[in-house]
Tab-separated table of C-alpha atoms and ligand atoms in Angstrom:
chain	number	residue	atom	x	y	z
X	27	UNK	CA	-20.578	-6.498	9.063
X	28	UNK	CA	-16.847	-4.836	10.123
X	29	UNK	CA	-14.533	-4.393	7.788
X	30	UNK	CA	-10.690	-4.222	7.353
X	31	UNK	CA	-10.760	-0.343	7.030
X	32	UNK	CA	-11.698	3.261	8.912
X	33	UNK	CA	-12.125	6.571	7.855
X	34	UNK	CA	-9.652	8.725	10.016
X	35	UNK	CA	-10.174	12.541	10.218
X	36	UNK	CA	-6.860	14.262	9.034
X	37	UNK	CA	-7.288	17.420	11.119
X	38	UNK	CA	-8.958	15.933	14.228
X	39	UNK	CA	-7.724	12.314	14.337
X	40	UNK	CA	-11.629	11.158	15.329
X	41	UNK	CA	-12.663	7.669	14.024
X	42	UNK	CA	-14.987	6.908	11.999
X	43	UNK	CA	-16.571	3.597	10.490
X	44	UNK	CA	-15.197	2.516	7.159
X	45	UNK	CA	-18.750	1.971	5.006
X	46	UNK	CA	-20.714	4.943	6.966
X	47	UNK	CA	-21.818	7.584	4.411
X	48	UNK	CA	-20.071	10.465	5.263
X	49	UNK	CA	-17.168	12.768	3.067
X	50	UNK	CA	-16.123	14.978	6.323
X	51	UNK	CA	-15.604	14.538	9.869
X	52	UNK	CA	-17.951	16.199	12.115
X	53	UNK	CA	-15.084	18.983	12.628
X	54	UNK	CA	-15.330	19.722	9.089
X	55	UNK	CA	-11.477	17.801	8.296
X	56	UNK	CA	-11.285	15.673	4.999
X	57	UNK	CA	-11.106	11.721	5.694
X	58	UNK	CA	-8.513	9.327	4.675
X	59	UNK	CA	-8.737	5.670	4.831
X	60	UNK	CA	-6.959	3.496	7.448
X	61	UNK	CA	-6.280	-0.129	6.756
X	62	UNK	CA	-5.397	-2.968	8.560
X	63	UNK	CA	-3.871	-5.276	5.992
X	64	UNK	CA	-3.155	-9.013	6.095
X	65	UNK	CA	0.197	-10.420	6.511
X	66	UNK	CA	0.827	-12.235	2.988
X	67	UNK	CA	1.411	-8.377	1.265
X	68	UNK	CA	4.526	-9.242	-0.955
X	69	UNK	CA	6.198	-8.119	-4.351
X	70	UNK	CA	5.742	-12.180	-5.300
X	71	UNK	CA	2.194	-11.679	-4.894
X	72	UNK	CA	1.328	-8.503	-6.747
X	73	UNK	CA	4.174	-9.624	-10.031
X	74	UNK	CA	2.460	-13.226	-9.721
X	75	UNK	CA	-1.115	-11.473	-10.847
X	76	UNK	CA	0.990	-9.842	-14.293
X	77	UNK	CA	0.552	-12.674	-16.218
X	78	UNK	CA	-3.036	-13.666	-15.002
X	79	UNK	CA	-6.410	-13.280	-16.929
X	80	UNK	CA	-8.417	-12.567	-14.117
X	81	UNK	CA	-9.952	-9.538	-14.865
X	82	UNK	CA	-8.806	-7.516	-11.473
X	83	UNK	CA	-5.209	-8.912	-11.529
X	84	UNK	CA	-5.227	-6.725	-15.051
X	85	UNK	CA	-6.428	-3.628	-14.056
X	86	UNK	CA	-3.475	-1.617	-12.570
X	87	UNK	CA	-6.156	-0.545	-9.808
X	88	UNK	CA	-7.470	-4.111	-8.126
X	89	UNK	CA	-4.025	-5.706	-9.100
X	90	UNK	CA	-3.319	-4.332	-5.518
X	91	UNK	CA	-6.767	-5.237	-4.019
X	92	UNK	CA	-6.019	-5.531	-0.893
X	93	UNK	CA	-3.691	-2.702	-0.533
X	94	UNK	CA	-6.701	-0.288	-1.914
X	95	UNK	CA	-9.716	-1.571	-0.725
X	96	UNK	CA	-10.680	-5.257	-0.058
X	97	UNK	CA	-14.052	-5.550	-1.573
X	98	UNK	CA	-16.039	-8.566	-2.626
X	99	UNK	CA	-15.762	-9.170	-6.332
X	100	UNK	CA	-19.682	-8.804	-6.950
X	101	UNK	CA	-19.076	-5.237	-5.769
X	102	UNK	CA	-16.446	-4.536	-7.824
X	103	UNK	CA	-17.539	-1.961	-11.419
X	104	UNK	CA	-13.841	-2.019	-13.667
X	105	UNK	CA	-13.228	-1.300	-17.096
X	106	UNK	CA	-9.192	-2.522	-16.893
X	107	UNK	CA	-7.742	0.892	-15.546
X	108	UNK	CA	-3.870	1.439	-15.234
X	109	UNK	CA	-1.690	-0.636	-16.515
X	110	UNK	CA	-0.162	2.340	-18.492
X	111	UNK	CA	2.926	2.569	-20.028
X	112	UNK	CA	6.123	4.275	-18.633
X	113	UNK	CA	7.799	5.521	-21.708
X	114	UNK	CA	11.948	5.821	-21.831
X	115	UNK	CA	12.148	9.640	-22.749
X	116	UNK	CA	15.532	10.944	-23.620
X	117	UNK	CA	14.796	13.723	-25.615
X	118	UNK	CA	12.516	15.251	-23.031
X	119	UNK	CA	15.019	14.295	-20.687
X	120	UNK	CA	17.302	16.498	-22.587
X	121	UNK	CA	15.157	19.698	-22.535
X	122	UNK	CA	14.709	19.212	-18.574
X	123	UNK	CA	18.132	18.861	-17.820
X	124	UNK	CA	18.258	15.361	-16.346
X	125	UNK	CA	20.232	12.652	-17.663
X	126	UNK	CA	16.957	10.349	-18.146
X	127	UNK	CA	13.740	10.238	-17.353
X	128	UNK	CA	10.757	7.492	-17.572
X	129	UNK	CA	6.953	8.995	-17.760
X	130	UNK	CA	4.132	7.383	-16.784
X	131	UNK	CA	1.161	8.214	-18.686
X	132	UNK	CA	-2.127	7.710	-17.194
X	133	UNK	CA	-3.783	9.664	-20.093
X	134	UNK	CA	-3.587	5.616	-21.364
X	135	UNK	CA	-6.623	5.114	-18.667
X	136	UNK	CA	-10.232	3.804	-20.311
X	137	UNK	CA	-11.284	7.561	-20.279
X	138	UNK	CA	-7.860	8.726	-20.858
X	139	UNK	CA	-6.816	10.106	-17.063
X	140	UNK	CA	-5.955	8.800	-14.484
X	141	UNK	CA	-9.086	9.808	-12.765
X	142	UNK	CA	-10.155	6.327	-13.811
X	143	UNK	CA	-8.117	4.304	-11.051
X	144	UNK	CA	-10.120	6.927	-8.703
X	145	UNK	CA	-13.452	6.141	-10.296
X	146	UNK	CA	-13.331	2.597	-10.364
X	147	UNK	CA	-13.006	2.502	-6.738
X	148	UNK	CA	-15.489	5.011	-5.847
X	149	UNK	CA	-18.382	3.812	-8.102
X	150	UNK	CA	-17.396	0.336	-6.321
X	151	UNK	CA	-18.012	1.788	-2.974
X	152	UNK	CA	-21.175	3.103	-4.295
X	153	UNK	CA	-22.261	-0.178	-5.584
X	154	UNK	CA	-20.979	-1.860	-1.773
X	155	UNK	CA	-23.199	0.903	-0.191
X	156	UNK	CA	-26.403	0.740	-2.017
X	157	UNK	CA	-26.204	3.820	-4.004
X	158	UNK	CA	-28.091	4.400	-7.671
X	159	UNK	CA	-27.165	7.863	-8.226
X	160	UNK	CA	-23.567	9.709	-8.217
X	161	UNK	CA	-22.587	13.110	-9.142
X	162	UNK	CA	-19.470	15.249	-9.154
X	163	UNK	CA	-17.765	18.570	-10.202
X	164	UNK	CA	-14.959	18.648	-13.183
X	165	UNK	CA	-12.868	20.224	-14.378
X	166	UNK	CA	-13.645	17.812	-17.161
X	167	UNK	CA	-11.956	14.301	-16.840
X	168	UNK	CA	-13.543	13.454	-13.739
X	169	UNK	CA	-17.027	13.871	-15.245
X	170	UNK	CA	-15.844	11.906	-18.531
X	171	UNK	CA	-14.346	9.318	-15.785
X	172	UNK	CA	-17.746	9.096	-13.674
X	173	UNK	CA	-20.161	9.509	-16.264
X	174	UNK	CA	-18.568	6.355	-17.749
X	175	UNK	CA	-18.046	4.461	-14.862
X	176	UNK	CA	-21.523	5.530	-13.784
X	177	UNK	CA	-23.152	4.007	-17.403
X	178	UNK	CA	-20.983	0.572	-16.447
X	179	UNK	CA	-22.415	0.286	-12.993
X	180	UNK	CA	-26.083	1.183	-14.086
X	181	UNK	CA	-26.129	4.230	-12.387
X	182	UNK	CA	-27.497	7.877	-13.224
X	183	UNK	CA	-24.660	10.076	-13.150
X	184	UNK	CA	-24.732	13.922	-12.552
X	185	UNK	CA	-21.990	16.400	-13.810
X	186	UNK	CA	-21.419	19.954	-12.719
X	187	UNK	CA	-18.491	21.648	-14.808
X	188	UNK	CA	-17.699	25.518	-15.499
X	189	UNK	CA	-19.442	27.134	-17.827
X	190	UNK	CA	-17.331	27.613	-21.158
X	191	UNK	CA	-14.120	26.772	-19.386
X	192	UNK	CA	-14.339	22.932	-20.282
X	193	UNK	CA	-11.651	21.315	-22.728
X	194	UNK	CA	-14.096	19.725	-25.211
X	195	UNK	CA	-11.974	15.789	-25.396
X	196	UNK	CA	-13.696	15.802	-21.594
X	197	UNK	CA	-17.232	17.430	-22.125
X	198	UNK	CA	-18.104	15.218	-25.069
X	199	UNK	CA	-17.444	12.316	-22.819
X	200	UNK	CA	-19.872	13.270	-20.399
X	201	UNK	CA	-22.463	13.898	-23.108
X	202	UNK	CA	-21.645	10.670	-24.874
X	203	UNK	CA	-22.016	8.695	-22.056
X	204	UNK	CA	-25.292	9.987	-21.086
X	205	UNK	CA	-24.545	11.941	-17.770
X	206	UNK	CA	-27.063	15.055	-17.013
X	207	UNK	CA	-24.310	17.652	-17.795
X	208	UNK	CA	-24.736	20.870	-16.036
X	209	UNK	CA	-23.315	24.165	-17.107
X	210	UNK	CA	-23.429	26.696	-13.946
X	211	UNK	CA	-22.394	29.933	-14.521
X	212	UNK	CA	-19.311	30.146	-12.252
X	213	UNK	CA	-16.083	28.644	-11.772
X	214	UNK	CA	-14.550	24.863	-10.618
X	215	UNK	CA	-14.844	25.983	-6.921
X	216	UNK	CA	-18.500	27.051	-6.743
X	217	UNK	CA	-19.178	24.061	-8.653
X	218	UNK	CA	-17.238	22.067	-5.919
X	219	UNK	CA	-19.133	23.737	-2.925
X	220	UNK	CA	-22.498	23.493	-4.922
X	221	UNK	CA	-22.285	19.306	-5.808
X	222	UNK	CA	-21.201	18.832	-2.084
X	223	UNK	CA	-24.600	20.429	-0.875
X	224	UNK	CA	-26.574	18.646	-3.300
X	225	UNK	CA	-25.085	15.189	-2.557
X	226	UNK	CA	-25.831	16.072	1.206
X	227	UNK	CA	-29.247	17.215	0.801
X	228	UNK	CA	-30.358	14.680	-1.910
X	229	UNK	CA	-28.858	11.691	-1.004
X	230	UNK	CA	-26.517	11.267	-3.805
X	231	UNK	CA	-22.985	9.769	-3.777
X	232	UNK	CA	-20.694	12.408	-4.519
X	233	UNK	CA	-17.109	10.854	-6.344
X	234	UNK	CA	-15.025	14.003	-6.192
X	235	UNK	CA	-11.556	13.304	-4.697
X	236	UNK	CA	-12.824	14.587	-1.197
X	237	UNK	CA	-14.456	11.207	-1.736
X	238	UNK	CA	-11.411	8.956	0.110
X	239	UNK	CA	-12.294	5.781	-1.581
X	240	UNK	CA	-10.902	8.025	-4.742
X	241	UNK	CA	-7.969	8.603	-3.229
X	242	UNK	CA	-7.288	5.122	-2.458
X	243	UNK	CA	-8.275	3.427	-6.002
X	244	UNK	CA	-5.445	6.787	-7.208
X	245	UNK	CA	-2.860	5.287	-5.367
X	246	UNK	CA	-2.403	2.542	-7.940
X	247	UNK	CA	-0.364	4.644	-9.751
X	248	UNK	CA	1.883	4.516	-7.244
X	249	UNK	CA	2.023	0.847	-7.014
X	250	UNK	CA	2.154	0.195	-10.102
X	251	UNK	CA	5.693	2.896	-10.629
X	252	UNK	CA	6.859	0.573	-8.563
X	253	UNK	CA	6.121	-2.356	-9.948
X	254	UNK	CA	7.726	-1.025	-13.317
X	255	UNK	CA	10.583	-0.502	-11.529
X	256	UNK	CA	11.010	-3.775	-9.888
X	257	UNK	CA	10.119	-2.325	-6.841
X	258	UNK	CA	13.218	-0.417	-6.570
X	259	UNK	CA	11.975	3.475	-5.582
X	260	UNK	CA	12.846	5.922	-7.425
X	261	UNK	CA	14.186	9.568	-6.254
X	262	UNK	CA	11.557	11.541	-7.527
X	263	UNK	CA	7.718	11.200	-8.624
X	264	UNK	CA	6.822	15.082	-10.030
X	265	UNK	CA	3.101	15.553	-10.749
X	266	UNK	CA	0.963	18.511	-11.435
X	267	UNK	CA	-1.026	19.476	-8.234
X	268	UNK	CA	-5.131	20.627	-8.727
X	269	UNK	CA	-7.336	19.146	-6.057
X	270	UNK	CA	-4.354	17.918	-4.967
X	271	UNK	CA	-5.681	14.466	-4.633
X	272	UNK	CA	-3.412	12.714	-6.543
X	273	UNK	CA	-0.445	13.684	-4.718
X	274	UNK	CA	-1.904	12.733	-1.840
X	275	UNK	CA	-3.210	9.337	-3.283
X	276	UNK	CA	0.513	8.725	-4.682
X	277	UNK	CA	2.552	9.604	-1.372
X	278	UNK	CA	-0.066	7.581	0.514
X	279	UNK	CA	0.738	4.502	-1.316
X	280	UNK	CA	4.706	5.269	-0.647
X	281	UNK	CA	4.250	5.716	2.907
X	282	UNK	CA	1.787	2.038	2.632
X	283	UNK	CA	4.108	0.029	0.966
X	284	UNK	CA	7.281	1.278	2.826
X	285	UNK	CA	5.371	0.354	6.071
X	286	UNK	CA	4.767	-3.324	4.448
X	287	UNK	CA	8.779	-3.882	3.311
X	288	UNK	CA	7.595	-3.710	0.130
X	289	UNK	CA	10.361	-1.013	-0.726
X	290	UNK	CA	12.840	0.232	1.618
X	291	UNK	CA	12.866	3.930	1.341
X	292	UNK	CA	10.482	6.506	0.119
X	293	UNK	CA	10.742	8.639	-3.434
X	294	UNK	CA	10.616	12.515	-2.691
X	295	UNK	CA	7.339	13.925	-4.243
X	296	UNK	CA	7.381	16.744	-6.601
X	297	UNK	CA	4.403	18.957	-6.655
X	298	UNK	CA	3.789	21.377	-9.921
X	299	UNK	CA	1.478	23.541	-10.144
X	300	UNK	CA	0.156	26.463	-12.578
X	301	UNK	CA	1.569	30.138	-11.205
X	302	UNK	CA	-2.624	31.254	-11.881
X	303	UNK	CA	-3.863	28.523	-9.612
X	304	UNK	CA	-0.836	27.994	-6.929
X	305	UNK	CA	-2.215	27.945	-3.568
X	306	UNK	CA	-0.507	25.123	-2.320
X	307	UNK	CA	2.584	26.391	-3.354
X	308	UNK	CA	2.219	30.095	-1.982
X	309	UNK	CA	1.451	28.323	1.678
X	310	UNK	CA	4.920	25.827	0.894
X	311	UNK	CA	6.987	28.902	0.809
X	312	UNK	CA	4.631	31.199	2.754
X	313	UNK	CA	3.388	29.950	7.041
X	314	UNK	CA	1.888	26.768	5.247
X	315	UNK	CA	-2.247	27.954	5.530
X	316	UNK	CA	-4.824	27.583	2.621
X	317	UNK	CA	-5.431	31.088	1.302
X	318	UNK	CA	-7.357	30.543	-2.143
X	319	UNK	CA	-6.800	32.082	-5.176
X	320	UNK	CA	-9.354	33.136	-8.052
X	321	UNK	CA	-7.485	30.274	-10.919
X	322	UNK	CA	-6.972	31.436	-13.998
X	323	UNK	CA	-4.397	28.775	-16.346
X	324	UNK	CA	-4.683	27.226	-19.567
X	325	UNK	CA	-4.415	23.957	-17.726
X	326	UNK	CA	-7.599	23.718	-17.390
X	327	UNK	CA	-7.667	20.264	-15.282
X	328	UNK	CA	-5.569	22.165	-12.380
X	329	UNK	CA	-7.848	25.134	-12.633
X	330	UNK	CA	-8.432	24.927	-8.762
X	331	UNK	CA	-8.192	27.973	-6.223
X	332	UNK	CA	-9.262	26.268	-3.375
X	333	UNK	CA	-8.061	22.635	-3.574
X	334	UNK	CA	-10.007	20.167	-1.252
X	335	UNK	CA	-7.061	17.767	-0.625
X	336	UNK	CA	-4.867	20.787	0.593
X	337	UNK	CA	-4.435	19.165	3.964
X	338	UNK	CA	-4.284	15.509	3.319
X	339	UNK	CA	-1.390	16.828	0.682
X	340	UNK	CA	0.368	19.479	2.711
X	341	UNK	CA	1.165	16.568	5.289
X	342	UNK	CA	2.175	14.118	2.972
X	343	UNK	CA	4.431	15.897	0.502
X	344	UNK	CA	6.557	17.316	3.765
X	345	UNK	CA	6.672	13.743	5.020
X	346	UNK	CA	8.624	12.652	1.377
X	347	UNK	CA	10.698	15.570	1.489
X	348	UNK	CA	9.118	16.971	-1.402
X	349	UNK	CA	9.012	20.053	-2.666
X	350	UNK	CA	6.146	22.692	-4.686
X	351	UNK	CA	7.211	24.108	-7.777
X	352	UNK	CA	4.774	26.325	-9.642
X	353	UNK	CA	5.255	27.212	-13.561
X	354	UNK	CA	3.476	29.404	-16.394
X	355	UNK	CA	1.068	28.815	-19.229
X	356	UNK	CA	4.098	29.922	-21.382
X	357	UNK	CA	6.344	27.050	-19.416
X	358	UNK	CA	3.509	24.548	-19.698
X	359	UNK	CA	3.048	25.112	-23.408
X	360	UNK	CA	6.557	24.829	-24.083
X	361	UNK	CA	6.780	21.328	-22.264
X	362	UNK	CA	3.999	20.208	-23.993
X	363	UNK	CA	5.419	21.004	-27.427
X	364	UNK	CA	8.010	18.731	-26.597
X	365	UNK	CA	6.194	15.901	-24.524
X	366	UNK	CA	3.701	15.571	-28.041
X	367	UNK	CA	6.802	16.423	-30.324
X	368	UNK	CA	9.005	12.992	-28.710
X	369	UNK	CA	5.148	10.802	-29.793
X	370	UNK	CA	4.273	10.267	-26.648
X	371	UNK	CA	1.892	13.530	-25.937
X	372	UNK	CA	-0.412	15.088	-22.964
X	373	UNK	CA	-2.711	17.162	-22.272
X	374	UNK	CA	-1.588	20.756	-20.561
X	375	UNK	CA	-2.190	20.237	-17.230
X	376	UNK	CA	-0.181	17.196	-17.494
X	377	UNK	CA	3.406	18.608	-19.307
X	378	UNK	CA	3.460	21.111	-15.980
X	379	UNK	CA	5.548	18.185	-14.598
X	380	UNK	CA	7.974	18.228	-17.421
X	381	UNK	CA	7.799	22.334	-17.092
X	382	UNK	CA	8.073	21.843	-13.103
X	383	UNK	CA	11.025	19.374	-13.481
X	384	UNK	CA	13.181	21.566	-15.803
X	385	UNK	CA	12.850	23.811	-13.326
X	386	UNK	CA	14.235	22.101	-10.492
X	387	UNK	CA	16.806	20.700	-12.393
X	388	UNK	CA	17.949	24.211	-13.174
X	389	UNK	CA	17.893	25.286	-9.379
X	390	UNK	CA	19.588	22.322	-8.232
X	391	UNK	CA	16.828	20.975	-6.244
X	392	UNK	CA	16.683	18.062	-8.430
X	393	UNK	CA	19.966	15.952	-9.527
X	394	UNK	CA	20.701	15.665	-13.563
X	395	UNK	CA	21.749	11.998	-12.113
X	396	UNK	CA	18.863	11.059	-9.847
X	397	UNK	CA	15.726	8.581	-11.302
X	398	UNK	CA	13.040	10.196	-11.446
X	399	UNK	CA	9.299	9.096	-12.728
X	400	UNK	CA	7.247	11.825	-14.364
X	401	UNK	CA	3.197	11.457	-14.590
X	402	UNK	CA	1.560	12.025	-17.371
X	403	UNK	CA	-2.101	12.835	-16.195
X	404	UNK	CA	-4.016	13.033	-19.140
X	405	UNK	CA	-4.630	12.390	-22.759
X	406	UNK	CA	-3.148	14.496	-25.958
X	407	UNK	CA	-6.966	13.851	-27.438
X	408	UNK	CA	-8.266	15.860	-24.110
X	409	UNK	CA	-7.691	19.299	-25.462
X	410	UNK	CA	-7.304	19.691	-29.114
X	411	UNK	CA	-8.165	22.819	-29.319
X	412	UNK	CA	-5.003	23.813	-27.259
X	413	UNK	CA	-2.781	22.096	-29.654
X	414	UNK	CA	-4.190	23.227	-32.972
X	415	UNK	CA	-4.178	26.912	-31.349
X	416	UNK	CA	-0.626	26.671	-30.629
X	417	UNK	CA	0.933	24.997	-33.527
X	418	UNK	CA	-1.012	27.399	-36.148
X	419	UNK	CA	0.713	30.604	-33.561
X	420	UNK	CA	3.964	32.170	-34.263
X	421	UNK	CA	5.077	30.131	-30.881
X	422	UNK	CA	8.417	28.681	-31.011
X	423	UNK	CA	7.801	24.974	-31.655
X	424	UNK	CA	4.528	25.474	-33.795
X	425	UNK	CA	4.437	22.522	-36.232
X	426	UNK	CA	2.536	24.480	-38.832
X	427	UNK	CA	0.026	22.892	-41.456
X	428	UNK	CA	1.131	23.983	-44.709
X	429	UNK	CA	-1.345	25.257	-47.593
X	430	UNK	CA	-0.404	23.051	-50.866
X	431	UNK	CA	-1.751	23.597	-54.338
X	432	UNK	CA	-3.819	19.778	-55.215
X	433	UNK	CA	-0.761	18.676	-57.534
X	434	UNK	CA	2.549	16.641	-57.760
X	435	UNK	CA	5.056	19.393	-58.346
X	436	UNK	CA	3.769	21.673	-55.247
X	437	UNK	CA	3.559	18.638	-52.688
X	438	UNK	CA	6.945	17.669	-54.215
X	439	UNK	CA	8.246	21.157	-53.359
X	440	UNK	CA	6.342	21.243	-49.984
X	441	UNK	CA	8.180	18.424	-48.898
X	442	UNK	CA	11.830	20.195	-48.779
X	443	UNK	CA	11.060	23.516	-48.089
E	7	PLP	C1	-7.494	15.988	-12.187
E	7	PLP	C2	-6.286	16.253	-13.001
E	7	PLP	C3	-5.126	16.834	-12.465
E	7	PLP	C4	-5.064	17.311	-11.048
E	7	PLP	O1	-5.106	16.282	-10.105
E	7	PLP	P1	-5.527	16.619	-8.596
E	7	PLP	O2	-5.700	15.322	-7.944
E	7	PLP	O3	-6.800	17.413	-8.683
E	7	PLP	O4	-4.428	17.453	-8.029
E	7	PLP	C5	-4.036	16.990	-13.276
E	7	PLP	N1	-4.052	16.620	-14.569
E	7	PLP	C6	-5.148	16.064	-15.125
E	7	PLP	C7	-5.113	15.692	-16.561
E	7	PLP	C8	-6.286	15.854	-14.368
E	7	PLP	O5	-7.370	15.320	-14.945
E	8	ZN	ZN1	-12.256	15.804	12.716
């Protein structure tokens, strides 16, 4: 049976056939879908499906169906992913220098990250392609993501995260939803280049974002920004940069639905990422080659030395006019005081775009005037132990719990002081 989609080496250009089992060309590039899309692709179609009770028209992933992978319903594993709320932010806005800003928070996803949109098409494609077992390496939300997702589908799910180095929001969902969990004694990357062997070797489906079918269920995010906007672009969509799959995912659904008339011009992609784990932005302002780096960040979701979307992402944020910003633990933990501080709160990895923007707004990259849509990738819950460490700390914003005698007069007391 032929479908509407190929699998296109990014380094090589070879074609390859869009349900064959493979996550790398035969030259060793990453793979990106290809589509060929039908003609009815309008903003009347995709706003039509808002108020609908079909189950895929409200999940802010299969909403655009046929924009991220035309799949037969039966196939189809969802738990409502997306449809996250952009928040009206003024007094981050303030701290970053711009004159507004809108964040989107995909820590609002089932699992709380957006590595949900990814999942829900990748454990999909494993369903369309026969598979009973999938397994990836984390950081920590995509095993909470795919040990869920995995549960959903029926599947056996197996997880390979860092030893100690896991926030514990994302390792108890990966326990609690009954994936084998294991704890190798080295960091993100060998755990990347181990799970890719396995999969090969052992016929498993691996749902990392080398996976493309990740990258295109990601790109929802993208769709949906633009839906919240009435489909009117905005300047700037900032993001922190790990794998660097999302980036790719997000400019990959600009570059779709500018090519479809669905908007008219494409946003300019920000990139963030953490100064211990920057290799994408040390080949931006270096000769633009993948030199990795031994990570070391409190973030620990863009923990990543050796990012496996590094091409795919290279190309893409050039092609928006983007830019790379990088930023430190100190910066991140700042932003983060005052993303949670305005109610709306993230985990670290995600307040490096706040951290990133402030930046650019300082240097002039960014205008205070220009619209710009931060992402929020993950949940406040993700990483308590980061925020009860910092706000019991001398740091600058700590929000202190205070010791009160058990009595009237001393809470009364408590209360001013
Ligand atoms: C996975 C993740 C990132 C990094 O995304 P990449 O696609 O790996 O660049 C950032 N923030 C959070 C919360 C994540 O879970
Ligand atoms: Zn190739």
């Amino acid at each position: 049976m032929t479908v509407s989609w190929i699998l296109r080496c990014v380094e090589c250009g070879a074609e390859h056939d869009g349900v064959e089992l493979r996550y790398r060309c035969d030259c060793g590039g990453t793979l990106d879908v290809e589509h060929t899309f039908p003609h009815h692709l309008t903003r009347e179609l995709f706003d039509a499906r808002l108020g609908s009770p079909d189950a895929l028209d409200r999940s802010g992933v299969w909403r655009f169906r046929e924009l991220v992978l035309p799949l037969d319903r039966e196939h189809i594993v969802t738990r409502g992913e997306g449809a996250t709320w952009m928040y009206d932010a003024p007094s981050v806005a303030r701290w970053t220098g711009l004159a507004s800003l809108r964040l989107k928070h995909e820590g609002e996803n089932p699992t709380g990250s957006f590595k949900d949109r990814g999942m829900t098409a990748g454990i999909s494609m494993a369903r369309r392609l026969g598979m009973t077992r999938v397994a990836v390496a984390s950081t920590g939300n995509t095993s909470a993501s795919a040990a869920s997702y995995a549960a959903i589908a029926g599947m056996r799910a197996f997880v390979i995260i860092p030893d100690g180095q896991i926030a514990y929001g994302k390792l108890s969902q990966a326990l609690a939803y009954g994936a084998r969990t294991l704890q190798i004694r080295g960091d993100f990357d060998d755990a990347m280049r181990l799970v890719q062997e396995i999969c090969d070797r052992e016929g498993i489906y691996l749902l990392n974002s080398i996976n493309p079918f990740r990258i295109e269920g990601q790109k929802g995010i993208g769709f949906e920004i633009l839906q919240d906007l009435g489909w009117e672009p905005p300047d700037w969509i900032v993001l922190p940069g790990g794998n660097l799959g999302n980036n790719t995912a997000i400019a990959k659904a600009m570059e779709e639905a500018l090519s479809l008339g669905l908007i008219d011009r494409l946003p300019r992609i920000a990139v963030i990422q953490a100064a211990g784990a920057n290799p994408l932005y040390k080949a931006w302002h270096g000769d633009g080659t993948l030199v990795p780096v031994k990570a070391d960040t409190i973030a620990t979701a863009i923990k990543i030395g050796n990012p496996v979307s590094f091409t795919k992402s290279l190309t893409r944020v050039r092609r928006s006019n983007g830019v790379v910003e990088q930023v430190t633990d100190a910066e991140i933990l700042e932003a983060k005081a005052h993303v949670d501080a305005a109610g709306i709160g993230a985990e670290p990895a995600s307040c490096a775009t706040v951290a990133g923007l402030r930046k650019l707004v300082a240097a002039g990259v960014i205008g205070a005037d220009e619209t710009v849509i931060g992402v929020l990738t993950g949940n406040v819950l993700k990483d308590p132990g980061v925020v009860v460490d910092y706000h019991r700390s001398d740091a600058p914003h700590a929000n202190r719990p205070i010791p009160v005698d058990a009595n009237y007069d001393a809470i009364k007391r408590a209360l001013v002081r």
